[in-house]
Short mmCIF file of C-alpha atoms in Angstrom, two decimals:
data_model
loop_
_atom_site.label_atom_id
_atom_site.label_comp_id
_atom_site.label_asym_id
_atom_site.label_seq_id
_atom_site.Cartn_x
_atom_site.Cartn_y
_atom_site.Cartn_z
CA MET I 7 -29.41 -41.97 -73.22
CA LYS I 8 -27.02 -44.31 -72.52
CA VAL I 9 -24.39 -42.95 -71.59
CA ILE I 10 -20.37 -44.61 -70.88
CA LYS I 11 -19.17 -42.91 -68.30
CA GLU I 12 -15.96 -43.18 -67.06
CA LYS I 13 -14.86 -45.28 -63.07
CA HIS I 14 -12.45 -46.63 -62.22
CA PRO I 15 -8.85 -45.87 -63.95
CA LEU I 16 -6.39 -48.67 -65.56
CA ILE I 17 -3.92 -49.08 -62.81
CA MET I 18 -6.43 -49.11 -60.70
CA ARG I 19 -7.94 -52.64 -62.12
CA TRP I 20 -3.96 -53.26 -62.74
CA THR I 21 -3.12 -53.29 -59.28
CA HIS I 22 -6.83 -55.07 -58.13
CA TRP I 23 -5.99 -58.01 -60.39
CA VAL I 24 -2.66 -58.63 -59.33
CA ASN I 25 -3.39 -57.94 -55.78
CA PHE I 26 -6.37 -60.86 -55.86
CA PRO I 27 -4.35 -63.64 -56.88
CA VAL I 28 -1.07 -62.40 -54.52
CA LEU I 29 -3.35 -62.19 -51.90
CA THR I 30 -4.21 -65.57 -52.47
CA ILE I 31 -1.12 -67.58 -52.66
CA MET I 32 0.29 -65.62 -49.42
CA ILE I 33 -2.93 -66.24 -47.56
CA TRP I 34 -2.14 -69.59 -48.52
CA SER I 35 1.37 -70.10 -48.31
CA GLY I 36 1.10 -68.18 -44.33
CA MET I 37 -0.90 -71.03 -43.46
CA LEU I 38 1.83 -73.94 -44.29
CA ILE I 39 4.18 -72.09 -42.56
CA TYR I 40 1.64 -70.91 -39.64
CA TRP I 41 0.41 -74.40 -39.49
CA ALA I 42 3.76 -75.35 -37.55
CA ASN I 43 3.22 -73.52 -34.90
CA ASP I 44 -0.56 -73.48 -34.78
CA GLU I 45 -1.03 -71.43 -31.61
CA TYR I 46 -4.23 -69.22 -31.78
CA SER I 47 -7.78 -69.87 -30.97
CA VAL I 48 -11.00 -67.58 -29.93
CA THR I 49 -10.57 -68.55 -26.24
CA LEU I 50 -13.77 -66.00 -23.16
CA PHE I 51 -13.48 -67.52 -20.03
CA GLY I 52 -10.74 -70.37 -20.31
CA HIS I 53 -13.39 -71.66 -23.18
CA THR I 54 -12.51 -72.85 -26.69
CA PHE I 55 -14.87 -71.79 -28.81
CA PHE I 56 -12.72 -71.95 -32.46
CA ARG I 57 -9.32 -72.70 -32.70
CA PHE I 58 -7.41 -71.68 -35.51
CA PHE I 59 -7.43 -74.18 -37.42
CA PRO I 60 -9.62 -77.81 -37.01
CA ASP I 61 -7.48 -80.71 -38.19
CA TRP I 62 -10.60 -81.76 -41.62
CA TYR I 63 -9.44 -78.04 -42.42
CA TYR I 64 -6.08 -78.58 -42.83
CA ASN I 65 -6.06 -81.73 -44.35
CA LEU I 66 -9.49 -80.91 -46.88
CA LEU I 67 -6.71 -77.71 -48.28
CA ASN I 68 -3.24 -79.93 -48.04
CA ILE I 69 -1.57 -78.27 -44.92
CA PRO I 70 -0.28 -80.19 -42.91
CA HIS I 71 3.99 -80.46 -43.47
CA ARG I 72 4.93 -77.33 -45.85
CA LEU I 73 6.42 -75.09 -44.22
CA SER I 74 9.35 -74.84 -45.91
CA GLU I 75 7.78 -75.08 -48.80
CA GLY I 76 5.41 -72.72 -47.57
CA MET I 77 8.05 -70.66 -46.51
CA ALA I 78 9.88 -70.32 -49.94
CA PHE I 79 6.28 -69.38 -51.89
CA HIS I 80 5.56 -66.68 -48.52
CA PHE I 81 8.71 -64.37 -49.43
CA LEU I 82 8.66 -64.49 -52.92
CA PHE I 83 5.62 -63.37 -53.70
CA MET I 84 5.44 -61.28 -50.77
CA TRP I 85 7.39 -58.84 -53.63
CA PHE I 86 4.63 -59.00 -55.51
CA PHE I 87 2.40 -57.78 -52.84
CA THR I 88 4.21 -54.94 -51.70
CA LEU I 89 5.12 -53.89 -54.50
CA ASN I 90 1.94 -53.91 -55.99
CA GLY I 91 0.55 -52.21 -53.48
CA PHE I 92 3.32 -49.69 -53.15
CA PHE I 93 2.43 -48.76 -56.87
CA TYR I 94 -0.91 -48.48 -55.92
CA ILE I 95 -0.79 -46.35 -53.28
CA ILE I 96 1.88 -43.80 -55.08
CA TYR I 97 -0.54 -43.31 -58.35
CA SER I 98 -3.28 -42.50 -55.98
CA ILE I 99 -1.28 -39.98 -54.33
CA ILE I 100 -0.12 -38.48 -57.26
CA SER I 101 -3.26 -39.10 -60.25
CA GLY I 102 -4.61 -37.51 -56.89
CA GLU I 103 -7.54 -40.16 -56.49
CA TRP I 104 -7.32 -40.48 -52.83
CA HIS I 105 -9.78 -37.85 -52.44
CA TYR I 106 -12.21 -40.05 -54.24
CA LEU I 107 -10.63 -42.80 -51.73
CA LEU I 108 -9.85 -41.35 -48.55
CA PRO I 109 -13.18 -40.74 -45.95
CA ASN I 110 -14.19 -37.24 -45.65
CA LYS I 111 -15.60 -36.02 -42.52
CA HIS I 112 -19.56 -36.90 -43.75
CA SER I 113 -18.59 -39.93 -44.66
CA PHE I 114 -18.86 -41.60 -40.84
CA LYS I 115 -22.57 -40.36 -40.63
CA GLU I 116 -22.35 -41.11 -44.34
CA ALA I 117 -21.12 -44.98 -43.60
CA TRP I 118 -24.02 -45.63 -41.29
CA LEU I 119 -26.70 -44.40 -43.63
CA VAL I 120 -24.81 -46.93 -46.85
CA VAL I 121 -25.22 -49.51 -44.07
CA LEU I 122 -28.32 -48.32 -43.41
CA HIS I 123 -30.28 -48.12 -46.91
CA ASP I 124 -28.57 -51.67 -47.25
CA LEU I 125 -30.11 -53.79 -44.43
CA HIS I 126 -33.34 -52.31 -46.47
CA ILE I 127 -34.14 -50.77 -43.25
CA ARG I 128 -33.91 -46.59 -45.19
CA LYS I 129 -34.64 -45.91 -48.35
CA THR I 130 -32.37 -43.76 -49.84
CA ALA I 131 -28.47 -43.16 -50.40
CA PRO I 132 -26.37 -40.61 -49.26
CA PRO I 133 -25.44 -38.87 -51.88
CA GLN I 134 -22.33 -40.19 -53.61
CA GLY I 135 -19.32 -40.54 -56.12
CA LYS I 136 -16.84 -43.36 -57.26
CA TYR I 137 -17.53 -44.41 -53.97
CA ASN I 138 -20.21 -44.54 -50.86
CA ALA I 139 -18.45 -43.91 -47.69
CA ALA I 140 -18.74 -46.88 -46.62
CA GLN I 141 -16.65 -47.88 -49.20
CA ARG I 142 -14.88 -44.89 -48.19
CA ILE I 143 -13.77 -46.45 -45.54
CA ALA I 144 -13.85 -50.11 -46.08
CA TYR I 145 -11.79 -49.67 -49.08
CA THR I 146 -9.38 -46.75 -47.58
CA SER I 147 -8.73 -49.93 -44.31
CA ILE I 148 -8.55 -52.32 -46.81
CA VAL I 149 -5.16 -50.38 -47.80
CA ILE I 150 -4.03 -49.93 -45.19
CA MET I 151 -4.52 -52.89 -43.66
CA GLY I 152 -1.77 -53.86 -46.77
CA LEU I 153 0.73 -52.23 -45.34
CA GLY I 154 0.71 -53.81 -41.70
CA SER I 155 1.03 -56.62 -43.04
CA VAL I 156 4.41 -55.76 -45.11
CA ILE I 157 4.70 -53.92 -41.27
CA THR I 158 4.22 -57.43 -39.25
CA GLY I 159 5.57 -59.29 -42.07
CA LEU I 160 8.78 -57.16 -42.05
CA ALA I 161 8.88 -57.94 -38.14
CA VAL I 162 8.10 -61.53 -38.20
CA TYR I 163 10.36 -62.11 -41.07
CA LYS I 164 13.74 -60.16 -39.74
CA PRO I 165 12.79 -58.63 -35.98
CA VAL I 166 17.10 -58.28 -35.45
CA GLN I 167 17.70 -57.12 -37.82
CA PHE I 168 13.73 -54.95 -38.28
CA TYR I 169 13.87 -54.80 -34.41
CA TYR I 170 12.50 -50.84 -34.45
CA LEU I 171 9.61 -52.29 -36.43
CA THR I 172 9.09 -54.97 -33.94
CA TRP I 173 9.18 -52.95 -31.52
CA LEU I 174 6.93 -50.29 -33.16
CA CYS I 175 4.34 -53.94 -33.46
CA GLY I 176 4.43 -54.56 -29.88
CA GLY I 177 7.42 -57.16 -30.21
CA TYR I 178 7.84 -60.18 -31.52
CA HIS I 179 4.78 -62.34 -29.99
CA PHE I 180 2.27 -59.18 -30.57
CA ALA I 181 3.27 -58.58 -34.81
CA ARG I 182 2.66 -62.58 -35.61
CA ILE I 183 -0.86 -62.04 -34.11
CA LEU I 184 -1.16 -59.31 -35.83
CA HIS I 185 0.00 -60.36 -39.51
CA PHE I 186 -2.14 -63.34 -38.79
CA ALA I 187 -5.00 -60.82 -37.46
CA LEU I 188 -5.00 -58.87 -40.54
CA THR I 189 -5.33 -62.67 -42.49
CA ILE I 190 -8.18 -63.13 -40.40
CA GLY I 191 -9.06 -59.84 -42.03
CA TYR I 192 -8.38 -60.25 -45.53
CA VAL I 193 -10.97 -62.95 -45.06
CA PHE I 194 -13.80 -61.56 -43.67
CA PHE I 195 -12.92 -57.90 -45.89
CA PHE I 196 -13.05 -60.47 -48.98
CA LEU I 197 -16.29 -61.73 -48.32
CA VAL I 198 -18.02 -59.10 -48.18
CA HIS I 199 -17.16 -57.68 -50.31
CA ILE I 200 -18.05 -60.58 -52.93
CA PHE I 201 -21.86 -60.07 -51.16
CA GLN I 202 -21.60 -56.61 -52.42
CA VAL I 203 -20.25 -56.94 -55.61
CA ILE I 204 -22.62 -58.93 -56.54
CA MET I 205 -25.29 -56.88 -54.57
CA ALA I 206 -24.81 -54.04 -57.09
CA GLY I 207 -25.04 -55.63 -60.24
CA TRP I 208 -22.82 -56.31 -63.71
CA ASN I 209 -22.60 -52.99 -64.60
CA ASN I 210 -20.26 -51.96 -60.99
CA PHE I 211 -18.84 -55.80 -61.95
CA ARG I 212 -17.98 -55.01 -65.39
CA ALA I 213 -16.41 -51.51 -64.26
CA VAL I 214 -13.54 -52.90 -62.76
CA ILE I 215 -12.29 -54.70 -65.91
CA THR I 216 -13.06 -52.60 -68.59
CA GLY I 217 -12.87 -48.86 -66.52
CA PHE I 218 -16.63 -47.17 -67.94
CA GLU I 219 -20.07 -47.78 -66.16
CA VAL I 220 -23.49 -47.69 -68.43
CA GLU I 221 -25.53 -44.16 -67.02
CA ASN I 222 -28.75 -43.97 -68.80
CA GLU I 223 -29.07 -39.65 -68.17
CA GLN I 224 -32.39 -37.53 -68.43
CA PRO I 225 -31.85 -34.67 -70.59
CA LYS I 226 -29.84 -31.57 -69.39
CA PRO I 227 -32.11 -29.70 -67.21
CA ALA I 228 -31.03 -25.47 -68.83
CA ILE I 229 -30.84 -24.54 -66.00
CA GLU I 230 -28.25 -26.92 -63.72
CA THR I 231 -28.66 -27.05 -59.77
CA ASN I 232 -24.95 -28.50 -58.05
CA ASN I 233 -25.59 -29.39 -54.62
CA ASP I 234 -21.97 -31.52 -55.21
CA ASN I 235 -20.58 -31.22 -51.98
CA GLU I 236 -17.77 -33.51 -52.12
CA MET M 30 -34.11 -39.25 -86.88
CA ASN M 31 -31.17 -39.54 -85.87
CA LYS M 32 -30.90 -40.55 -82.02
CA PRO M 33 -31.88 -44.26 -82.78
CA GLU M 34 -28.71 -43.77 -84.88
CA LYS M 35 -27.25 -43.02 -81.79
CA GLU M 36 -28.02 -44.78 -79.60
CA THR M 37 -26.60 -47.73 -81.15
CA THR M 38 -23.07 -46.55 -81.36
CA VAL M 39 -22.48 -45.59 -78.28
CA ASP M 40 -24.00 -49.28 -77.43
CA GLN M 41 -21.71 -50.58 -79.94
CA GLN M 42 -19.10 -48.34 -77.89
CA ILE M 43 -20.63 -50.56 -75.10
CA ARG M 44 -19.92 -54.30 -76.46
CA ARG M 45 -16.49 -52.92 -78.64
CA ARG M 46 -15.07 -51.91 -74.66
CA THR M 47 -16.40 -54.70 -73.12
CA PHE M 48 -15.29 -57.51 -75.64
CA ILE M 49 -11.33 -55.34 -76.10
CA SER M 50 -11.32 -55.55 -71.71
CA PHE M 51 -12.08 -58.55 -71.25
CA GLY M 52 -11.01 -60.54 -74.14
CA LEU M 53 -7.72 -58.51 -72.62
CA PHE M 54 -8.73 -60.09 -68.84
CA GLY M 55 -8.56 -63.44 -70.38
CA VAL M 56 -5.17 -63.39 -71.79
CA TYR M 57 -4.29 -62.20 -67.76
CA VAL M 58 -6.38 -64.74 -66.34
CA ALA M 59 -4.86 -67.10 -68.67
CA GLY M 60 -1.45 -66.74 -68.13
CA ALA M 61 -1.37 -65.31 -64.67
CA VAL M 62 -3.17 -69.41 -64.10
CA GLY M 63 -0.49 -70.76 -65.94
CA ALA M 64 2.62 -69.06 -64.88
CA TRP M 65 1.64 -70.37 -62.05
CA ARG M 66 0.83 -73.91 -62.49
CA TRP M 67 4.18 -73.66 -63.45
CA LEU M 68 5.84 -72.54 -60.45
CA TYR M 69 3.47 -74.44 -58.48
CA LYS M 70 4.85 -77.69 -60.83
CA SER M 71 8.02 -76.26 -61.37
CA PRO M 72 10.60 -79.27 -60.64
CA ASN M 73 12.96 -79.26 -57.53
CA GLU M 74 16.98 -77.74 -57.49
CA VAL M 75 19.33 -80.26 -57.84
CA PRO M 76 20.23 -81.33 -55.10
CA GLY M 77 24.15 -79.62 -53.13
CA ILE M 78 24.82 -78.25 -50.42
CA THR M 79 20.90 -76.65 -50.54
CA SER M 80 18.13 -79.14 -52.05
CA GLY M 81 14.18 -80.09 -51.74
CA ALA M 82 12.86 -76.52 -52.59
CA HIS M 83 11.27 -75.98 -55.98
CA ALA M 84 14.29 -74.31 -58.68
CA PRO M 85 13.05 -70.86 -59.17
CA LEU M 86 11.93 -70.26 -55.92
CA ARG M 87 15.18 -71.56 -54.12
CA LYS M 88 17.38 -68.94 -56.81
CA ALA M 89 14.14 -66.46 -55.12
CA LEU M 90 14.84 -67.70 -51.72
CA ASN M 91 18.13 -67.04 -52.04
CA LYS M 92 18.14 -63.56 -53.41
CA THR M 93 15.94 -62.17 -51.42
CA GLU M 94 17.82 -62.89 -47.96
CA ILE M 95 21.23 -61.41 -50.29
CA PHE M 96 18.84 -58.33 -49.69
CA PHE M 97 17.77 -57.89 -46.91
CA ARG M 98 21.31 -58.96 -45.66
CA ARG M 99 22.81 -56.35 -47.81
CA LEU M 100 19.99 -54.50 -46.47
CA ALA M 101 19.84 -54.26 -43.20
CA PHE M 102 22.25 -56.73 -41.45
CA ASN M 103 24.43 -55.39 -39.24
CA GLU M 104 27.48 -56.39 -36.42
CA SER M 105 25.44 -53.25 -33.87
CA HIS M 106 21.98 -54.64 -33.98
CA LEU M 107 22.56 -56.36 -31.29
CA VAL M 108 19.44 -59.21 -29.84
CA LYS M 109 17.17 -57.71 -27.57
CA THR M 110 17.92 -59.56 -24.36
CA TYR M 111 16.14 -60.06 -20.81
CA PRO M 112 16.32 -60.81 -17.04
CA LYS M 113 17.01 -62.99 -15.68
CA GLU M 114 13.67 -64.40 -14.08
CA MET M 115 12.56 -64.57 -17.51
CA ALA M 116 14.19 -66.93 -19.34
CA ALA M 117 11.98 -70.41 -19.10
CA LYS M 118 13.03 -73.04 -17.15
CA LYS M 119 11.58 -75.78 -18.98
CA VAL M 120 13.83 -75.53 -22.02
CA ARG M 121 11.63 -76.12 -24.54
CA PHE M 122 13.38 -79.09 -26.49
CA ASN M 123 12.27 -79.89 -30.48
CA SER M 124 14.92 -82.46 -31.60
CA ASP M 125 17.91 -84.41 -31.13
CA ILE M 126 19.19 -85.50 -34.52
CA GLY M 127 23.28 -85.62 -34.05
CA THR M 128 22.30 -85.65 -29.86
CA GLU M 129 21.21 -88.49 -29.14
CA GLY M 130 22.40 -89.95 -25.15
CA VAL M 131 25.13 -88.41 -23.07
CA LEU M 132 28.47 -88.29 -24.45
CA PRO M 133 30.99 -88.78 -21.29
CA PRO M 134 32.87 -85.33 -21.42
CA GLU M 135 35.96 -87.24 -21.08
CA GLN M 136 35.00 -89.01 -24.89
CA TRP M 137 34.47 -85.56 -26.50
CA THR M 138 37.12 -82.49 -27.63
CA LEU M 139 36.43 -80.03 -29.34
CA GLN M 140 38.22 -80.65 -33.42
CA VAL M 141 39.18 -77.01 -35.31
CA THR M 142 40.04 -77.87 -39.06
CA LYS M 143 42.56 -74.63 -39.27
CA LYS M 144 43.20 -73.22 -42.47
CA ASN M 145 47.34 -75.41 -42.94
CA GLY M 146 45.05 -78.69 -42.49
CA GLN M 147 46.27 -78.32 -38.91
CA VAL M 148 44.03 -79.94 -36.63
CA LEU M 149 43.08 -78.73 -33.08
CA LYS M 150 42.37 -80.59 -30.44
CA ILE M 151 40.28 -78.30 -28.01
CA SER M 152 39.60 -79.75 -24.71
CA LEU M 153 36.68 -78.38 -22.24
CA ASP M 154 38.67 -77.33 -19.90
CA GLN M 155 40.15 -74.76 -22.17
CA ILE M 156 37.23 -72.90 -23.46
CA LYS M 157 35.66 -73.02 -19.93
CA GLN M 158 38.37 -71.17 -18.18
CA LEU M 159 37.85 -68.27 -20.97
CA PRO M 160 35.85 -65.58 -20.00
CA LYS M 161 32.16 -66.17 -19.82
CA THR M 162 29.28 -65.06 -21.31
CA GLU M 163 25.95 -64.75 -21.50
CA ILE M 164 22.86 -63.90 -22.83
CA ILE M 165 19.18 -64.12 -21.94
CA TYR M 166 17.71 -63.34 -25.56
CA ASP M 167 14.19 -64.59 -27.00
CA PHE M 168 15.20 -68.54 -28.96
CA LYS M 169 13.11 -68.06 -31.67
CA CYS M 170 12.37 -71.17 -33.89
CA VAL M 171 11.04 -71.92 -37.80
CA GLU M 172 7.98 -73.08 -36.87
CA GLY M 173 6.99 -69.52 -34.74
CA TRP M 174 7.72 -70.86 -31.44
CA ASP M 175 10.07 -68.24 -29.12
CA GLN M 176 11.71 -68.84 -26.35
CA ILE M 177 13.43 -67.19 -24.41
CA SER M 178 16.34 -69.47 -21.73
CA HIS M 179 19.29 -68.34 -20.94
CA TRP M 180 22.52 -68.93 -21.30
CA GLY M 181 26.36 -69.15 -20.78
CA GLY M 182 29.75 -70.03 -22.80
CA LEU M 183 32.63 -68.44 -25.00
CA LYS M 184 31.82 -65.93 -27.79
CA PHE M 185 32.28 -67.22 -30.40
CA ALA M 186 34.82 -63.92 -31.63
CA ASP M 187 37.14 -64.61 -28.64
CA PHE M 188 37.25 -67.94 -29.50
CA ILE M 189 38.97 -67.12 -32.39
CA LYS M 190 41.48 -65.30 -30.73
CA HIS M 191 42.70 -66.58 -28.57
CA PHE M 192 42.66 -70.32 -30.39
CA GLY M 193 44.44 -68.01 -32.88
CA LEU M 194 42.10 -68.44 -36.49
CA GLU M 195 41.90 -64.38 -37.45
CA GLU M 196 43.15 -66.28 -41.09
CA GLU M 197 40.38 -68.85 -40.62
CA ALA M 198 37.66 -66.32 -39.98
CA LYS M 199 38.63 -63.83 -42.78
CA MET M 200 37.10 -67.05 -45.34
CA ASP M 201 33.02 -66.86 -45.86
CA PHE M 202 32.03 -69.61 -43.72
CA VAL M 203 32.46 -72.35 -40.34
CA GLY M 204 30.90 -74.61 -41.28
CA MET M 205 29.62 -77.52 -38.08
CA GLU M 206 29.56 -80.70 -37.33
CA THR M 207 27.83 -82.95 -33.67
CA PRO M 208 30.45 -85.82 -33.45
CA ASP M 209 29.04 -88.31 -35.34
CA GLN M 210 28.25 -85.86 -37.91
CA LYS M 211 24.24 -86.75 -38.26
CA TYR M 212 24.05 -82.89 -38.14
CA TYR M 213 25.89 -79.97 -39.54
CA VAL M 214 25.02 -76.05 -39.97
CA GLY M 215 26.99 -73.48 -42.49
CA ILE M 216 26.99 -70.35 -41.09
CA ASP M 217 28.26 -67.24 -42.01
CA MET M 218 31.33 -64.89 -40.88
CA PRO M 219 29.10 -62.16 -39.92
CA SER M 220 27.57 -64.17 -37.97
CA ALA M 221 29.54 -66.23 -36.45
CA LEU M 222 31.59 -63.37 -35.55
CA HIS M 223 28.34 -61.07 -34.40
CA PRO M 224 28.93 -60.18 -30.83
CA GLN M 225 26.38 -62.23 -29.31
CA THR M 226 27.45 -65.84 -30.65
CA LEU M 227 28.46 -67.73 -28.11
CA LEU M 228 30.13 -72.01 -28.13
CA ALA M 229 27.60 -73.08 -25.02
CA TYR M 230 28.45 -75.44 -22.83
CA GLU M 231 26.16 -73.87 -19.33
CA MET M 232 21.57 -73.36 -19.97
CA ASN M 233 20.18 -72.05 -17.09
CA GLU M 234 23.78 -71.11 -15.10
CA LYS M 235 24.27 -75.71 -15.28
CA SER M 236 26.08 -77.54 -17.78
CA LEU M 237 24.06 -78.00 -20.47
CA PRO M 238 22.49 -81.65 -20.74
CA GLY M 239 22.37 -84.20 -22.89
CA ARG M 240 19.13 -83.14 -24.84
CA HIS M 241 20.25 -79.64 -25.29
CA GLY M 242 24.17 -80.18 -25.89
CA GLN M 243 25.67 -81.58 -23.58
CA PRO M 244 28.75 -80.55 -23.84
CA LEU M 245 28.31 -77.63 -26.30
CA ARG M 246 26.39 -76.14 -28.25
CA LEU M 247 26.91 -73.47 -30.72
CA ILE M 248 24.10 -70.36 -30.04
CA ILE M 249 23.20 -67.81 -32.20
CA PRO M 250 20.74 -65.02 -31.46
CA VAL M 251 20.85 -64.01 -35.31
CA LYS M 252 20.08 -66.79 -36.94
CA TYR M 253 16.57 -69.51 -36.45
CA GLY M 254 17.33 -72.53 -33.26
CA ILE M 255 17.95 -74.63 -36.39
CA LYS M 256 21.05 -72.82 -36.89
CA ASN M 257 22.04 -73.82 -33.76
CA LEU M 258 23.66 -76.78 -33.82
CA LYS M 259 23.87 -78.82 -30.32
CA ARG M 260 26.73 -80.72 -29.13
CA ILE M 261 29.34 -79.81 -31.67
CA GLY M 262 32.03 -82.57 -32.80
CA ASN M 263 34.04 -80.32 -35.08
CA ILE M 264 34.20 -76.94 -36.80
CA THR M 265 35.33 -75.90 -40.89
CA PHE M 266 36.32 -72.38 -41.93
CA SER M 267 35.59 -72.67 -45.43
CA ASN M 268 34.84 -70.14 -48.60
CA THR M 269 32.17 -72.08 -50.46
CA ARG M 270 29.12 -73.09 -48.09
CA PRO M 271 28.92 -76.02 -45.52
CA HIS M 272 26.97 -78.14 -45.54
CA ASP M 273 23.42 -77.53 -42.91
CA TYR M 274 20.86 -79.99 -42.31
CA TRP M 275 17.83 -78.44 -43.17
CA ALA M 276 18.87 -76.57 -45.86
CA GLU M 277 18.99 -79.90 -47.99
CA LEU M 278 15.49 -79.87 -46.57
CA GLY M 279 13.94 -76.66 -48.68
CA TYR M 280 15.13 -74.84 -45.82
CA ASP M 281 16.80 -71.04 -46.38
CA TYR M 282 20.34 -71.79 -46.54
CA TYR M 283 20.87 -68.41 -44.45
CA SER M 284 17.73 -68.60 -42.00
CA GLY M 285 18.42 -65.14 -40.14
CA LEU M 286 16.47 -63.09 -38.12
#
């Protein structure tokens, strides 16, 4: 029979859906800023494979000559990005939700099994709680990346007043590279995330809006075996 | 017998909760889209000391800057300096607004307007006679590039002391303009008095070349390059923000690092 199973707490859903548009605006305004000194590329042995970014891309998104506007948007939305992120982290710690999110000692081995399962190489997936091992690693990484963006961002924003952050990030240049690389990381995360959400189906997606999942529960056997090794 | 009935109840619950949640989610999305459209289409600020930014964004810029200034600005936070060998030999040049060509040194005097209206006329020699301070630091442009460069000149704080401008230094801002007044900056006093702020007349141990602000320019390492005015023509002091070239074009007035 169908049962309603509570999955995602309201604050998780709220911070998730605040973060999505805010991060989008941060990436967009960041591109407006980056354009003014677009020096990064993928170059190996003197051959440039890809330039961040090609002209057609800039023109398509109407990026050129908007540095001051980009800075103005970036320095407003950084507040929402940071506060929303901290709110989520503090909530996760206080509520104990981090138990479901942080990788544990089995996660790294299991994540590989999850990948094999997702690629249809392996038939069974390892047992999981709210998040599977691969999700634990991915979602914990994305939170750490968010923190990284705040720290590298401050290191580039105020390299004199926050000189210790700039030092921590390996200097002004490296801080700017990290800040950029993290952004590329978000884009990759987003692509994989969207793909996985589509593959996981409606029940899973709905839970991030409604908070619950619907499960078909078998009538319980008289003797319960507990093999939850979380 | 009551099994089917119970199932409908669960189904009803699912439908009801899904409906409410998606309804609220829809309201949220509509609100977010509306707020974004409002901000994106918000009119520019009324042109004044600052111009060219969306009005709400300018407010946010100013508030954010004040927040970080109060949180972190400290005169003792020195800009990192480097050994002389690391200084660029070819110093990057971005703009010559207000400093086109070469100005014959004999045609140049620095004009400083005092609080009482008196105008001091100061020659380059008078400035060069005073103790020279050198700095090799990472010059940072608002565009995102940076370059280690080597400058020599008179510390602004020493300039204040030597020319008896202590009263003026109690005011909130310093304004500087090029001789033709085509480029101008406003600097808050704590940044101007920062121990690494120079009135520079040398670059790489030689007199400033024309395009780098000959004969005297501002080097203020705690600010982006846009505040490092080339070829200072006059200096004023005020308690209100002096006009500023890039602040009129949508950039942050403070532009501090």
